[in-house]
XYZ file of N, CA and C in Angstrom:
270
model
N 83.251 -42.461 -167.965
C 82.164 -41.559 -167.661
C 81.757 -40.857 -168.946
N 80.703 -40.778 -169.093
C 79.815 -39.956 -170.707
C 80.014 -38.507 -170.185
N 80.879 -37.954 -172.045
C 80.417 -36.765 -171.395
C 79.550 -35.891 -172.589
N 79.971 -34.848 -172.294
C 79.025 -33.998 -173.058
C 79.624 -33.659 -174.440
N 79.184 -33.497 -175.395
C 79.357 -32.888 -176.447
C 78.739 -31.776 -177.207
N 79.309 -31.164 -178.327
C 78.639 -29.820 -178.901
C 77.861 -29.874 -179.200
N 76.931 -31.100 -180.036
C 75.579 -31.283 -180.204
C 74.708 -31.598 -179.117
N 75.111 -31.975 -178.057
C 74.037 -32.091 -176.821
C 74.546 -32.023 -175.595
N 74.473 -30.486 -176.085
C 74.953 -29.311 -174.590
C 73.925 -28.647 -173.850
N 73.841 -28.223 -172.804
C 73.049 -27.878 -172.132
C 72.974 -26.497 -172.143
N 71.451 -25.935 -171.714
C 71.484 -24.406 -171.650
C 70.756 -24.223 -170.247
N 70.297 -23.306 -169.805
C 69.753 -22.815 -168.658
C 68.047 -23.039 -168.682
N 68.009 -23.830 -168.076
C 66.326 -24.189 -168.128
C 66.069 -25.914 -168.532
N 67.199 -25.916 -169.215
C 67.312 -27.312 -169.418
C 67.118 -28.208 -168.333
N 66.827 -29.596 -168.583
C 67.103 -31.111 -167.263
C 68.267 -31.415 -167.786
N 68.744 -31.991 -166.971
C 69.986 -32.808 -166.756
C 70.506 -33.641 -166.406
N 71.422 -34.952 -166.307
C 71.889 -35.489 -165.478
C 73.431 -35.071 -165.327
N 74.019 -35.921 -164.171
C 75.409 -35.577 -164.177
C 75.861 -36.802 -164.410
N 77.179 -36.817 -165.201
C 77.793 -38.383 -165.200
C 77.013 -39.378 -165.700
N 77.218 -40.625 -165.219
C 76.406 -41.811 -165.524
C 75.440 -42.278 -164.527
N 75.331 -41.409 -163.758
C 74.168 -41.382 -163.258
C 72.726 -40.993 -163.561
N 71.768 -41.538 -163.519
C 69.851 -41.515 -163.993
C 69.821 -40.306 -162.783
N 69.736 -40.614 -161.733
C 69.425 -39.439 -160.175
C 70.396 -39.153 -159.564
N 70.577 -37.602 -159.240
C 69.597 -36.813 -158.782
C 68.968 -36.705 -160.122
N 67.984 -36.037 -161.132
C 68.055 -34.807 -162.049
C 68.463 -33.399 -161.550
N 68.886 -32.515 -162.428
C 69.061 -31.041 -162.498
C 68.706 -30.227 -163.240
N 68.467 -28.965 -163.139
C 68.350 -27.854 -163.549
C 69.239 -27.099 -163.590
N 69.284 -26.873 -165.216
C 70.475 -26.043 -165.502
C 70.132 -24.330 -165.365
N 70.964 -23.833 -164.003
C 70.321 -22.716 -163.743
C 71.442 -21.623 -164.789
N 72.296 -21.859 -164.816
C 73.291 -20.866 -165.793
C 74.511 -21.491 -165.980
N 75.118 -21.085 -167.323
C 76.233 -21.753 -167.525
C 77.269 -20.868 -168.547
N 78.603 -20.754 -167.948
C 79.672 -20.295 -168.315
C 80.609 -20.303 -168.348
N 80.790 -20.657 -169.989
C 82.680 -20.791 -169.827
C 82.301 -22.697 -169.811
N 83.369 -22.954 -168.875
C 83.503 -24.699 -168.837
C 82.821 -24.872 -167.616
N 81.874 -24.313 -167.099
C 81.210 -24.536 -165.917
C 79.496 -24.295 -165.654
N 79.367 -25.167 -165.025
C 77.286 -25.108 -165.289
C 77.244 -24.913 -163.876
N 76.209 -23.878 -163.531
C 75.154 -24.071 -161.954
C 73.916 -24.926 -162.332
N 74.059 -25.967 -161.274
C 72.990 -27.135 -161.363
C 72.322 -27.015 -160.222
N 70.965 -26.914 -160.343
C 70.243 -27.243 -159.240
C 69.201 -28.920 -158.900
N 69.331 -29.884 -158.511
C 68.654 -30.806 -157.968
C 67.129 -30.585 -157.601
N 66.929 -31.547 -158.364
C 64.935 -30.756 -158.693
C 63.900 -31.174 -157.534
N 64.891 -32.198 -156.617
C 63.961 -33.063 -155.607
C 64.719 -32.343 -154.623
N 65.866 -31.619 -154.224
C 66.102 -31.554 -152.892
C 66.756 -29.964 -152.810
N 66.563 -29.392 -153.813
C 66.822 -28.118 -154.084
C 68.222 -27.673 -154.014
N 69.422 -28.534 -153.794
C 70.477 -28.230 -153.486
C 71.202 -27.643 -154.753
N 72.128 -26.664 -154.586
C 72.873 -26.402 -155.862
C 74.361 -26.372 -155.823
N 74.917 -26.473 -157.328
C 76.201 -26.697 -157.038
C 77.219 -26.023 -158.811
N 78.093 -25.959 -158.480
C 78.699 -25.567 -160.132
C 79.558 -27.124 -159.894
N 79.059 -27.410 -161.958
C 79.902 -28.839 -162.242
C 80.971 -28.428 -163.129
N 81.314 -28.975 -163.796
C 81.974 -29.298 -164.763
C 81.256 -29.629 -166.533
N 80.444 -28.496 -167.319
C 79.993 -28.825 -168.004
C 80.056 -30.100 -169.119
N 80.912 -30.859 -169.085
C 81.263 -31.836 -170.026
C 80.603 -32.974 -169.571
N 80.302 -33.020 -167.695
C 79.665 -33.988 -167.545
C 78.395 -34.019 -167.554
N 77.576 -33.069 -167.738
C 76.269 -32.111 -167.925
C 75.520 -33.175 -169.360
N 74.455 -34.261 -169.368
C 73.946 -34.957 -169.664
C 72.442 -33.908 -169.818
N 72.109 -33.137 -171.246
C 70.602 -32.765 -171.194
C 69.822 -34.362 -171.579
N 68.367 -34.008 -170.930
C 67.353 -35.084 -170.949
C 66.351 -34.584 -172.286
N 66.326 -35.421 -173.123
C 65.156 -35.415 -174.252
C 63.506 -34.971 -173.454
N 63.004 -34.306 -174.284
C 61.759 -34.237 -173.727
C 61.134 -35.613 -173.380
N 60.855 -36.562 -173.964
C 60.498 -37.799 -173.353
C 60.845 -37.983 -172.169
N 62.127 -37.752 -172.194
C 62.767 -38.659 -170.576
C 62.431 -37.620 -169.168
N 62.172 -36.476 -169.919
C 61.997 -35.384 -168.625
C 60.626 -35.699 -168.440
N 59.662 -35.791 -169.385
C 58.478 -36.477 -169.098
C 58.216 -37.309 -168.480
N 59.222 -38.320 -168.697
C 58.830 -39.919 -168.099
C 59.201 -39.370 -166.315
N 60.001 -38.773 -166.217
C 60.914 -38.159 -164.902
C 59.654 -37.492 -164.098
N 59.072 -36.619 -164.718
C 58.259 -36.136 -164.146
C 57.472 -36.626 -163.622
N 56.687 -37.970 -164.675
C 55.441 -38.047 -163.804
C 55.953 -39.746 -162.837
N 57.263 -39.967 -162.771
C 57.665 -40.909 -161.868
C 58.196 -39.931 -160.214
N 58.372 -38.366 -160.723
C 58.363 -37.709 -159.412
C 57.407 -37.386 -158.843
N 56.395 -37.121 -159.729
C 54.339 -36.907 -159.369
C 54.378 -37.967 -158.400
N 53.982 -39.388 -158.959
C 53.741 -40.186 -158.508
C 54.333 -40.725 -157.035
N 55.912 -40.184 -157.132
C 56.727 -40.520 -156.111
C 56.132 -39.880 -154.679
N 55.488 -38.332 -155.037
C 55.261 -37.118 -154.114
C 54.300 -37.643 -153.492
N 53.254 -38.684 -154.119
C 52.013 -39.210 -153.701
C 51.933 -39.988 -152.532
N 53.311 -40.556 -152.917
C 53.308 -41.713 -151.972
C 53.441 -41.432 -150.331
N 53.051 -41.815 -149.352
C 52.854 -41.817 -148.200
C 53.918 -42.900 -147.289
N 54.773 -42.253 -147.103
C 55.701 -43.463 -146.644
C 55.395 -43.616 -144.933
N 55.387 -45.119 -144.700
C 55.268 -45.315 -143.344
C 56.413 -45.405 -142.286
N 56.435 -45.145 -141.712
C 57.248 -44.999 -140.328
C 57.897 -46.240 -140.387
N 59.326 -46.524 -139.783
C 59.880 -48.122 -139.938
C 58.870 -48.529 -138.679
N 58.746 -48.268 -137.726
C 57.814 -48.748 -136.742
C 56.503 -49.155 -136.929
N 56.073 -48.660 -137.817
C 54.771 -49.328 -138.069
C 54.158 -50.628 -137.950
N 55.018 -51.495 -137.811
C 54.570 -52.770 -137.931
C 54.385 -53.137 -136.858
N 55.155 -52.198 -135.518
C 55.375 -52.797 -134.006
C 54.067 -52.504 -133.580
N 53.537 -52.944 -132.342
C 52.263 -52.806 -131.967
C 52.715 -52.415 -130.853
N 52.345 -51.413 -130.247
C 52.218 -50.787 -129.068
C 51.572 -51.099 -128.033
N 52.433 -51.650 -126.954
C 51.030 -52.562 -125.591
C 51.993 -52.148 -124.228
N 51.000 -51.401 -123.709
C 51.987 -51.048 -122.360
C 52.219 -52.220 -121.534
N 52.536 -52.115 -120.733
C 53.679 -52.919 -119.744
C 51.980 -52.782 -118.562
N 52.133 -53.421 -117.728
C 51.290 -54.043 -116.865
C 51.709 -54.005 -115.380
């Protein structure tokens, strides 16, 4: 698992990932000591990690993140049923 180091540590306001994981992203809401509050930018949930596994995102990649969550928000997802056709009974 990647972890964090002194040159690319996270601060509060920062993106994030955790681990070797790309998703969720986070928001680094405060951090102290050996421990970060992360908040999840799509589902609002929060949690304290383990700062070492605390991955900040380059401005590029929070960019690229962003407008793949824009785009995501756009989308209109259909019902699994959709495809069934509805015909009453007789």
């Amino acid at each position: 698992m990647p972890s964090n180091t002194d040159d690319a540590s996270v601060r509060p306001g920062d993106l994030c990932r955790h681990g070797g994981n790309s998703y969720p992203i986070y928001e680094v809401l405060c951090v102290q000591g050996e421990r970060a509050w992360l908040r999840d930018v799509s589902s609002g949930v929060e949690g304290l990690v383990n700062l070492r596994n605390c991955l900040p995102l380059s401005p590029e990649q929070a960019g690229r993140l962003d407008a793949d969550l824009r785009s995501a928000a756009e989308l209109e997802p259909s019902p699994p049923h959709s495809k069934l056709v509805y015909a009453p009974r007789s």
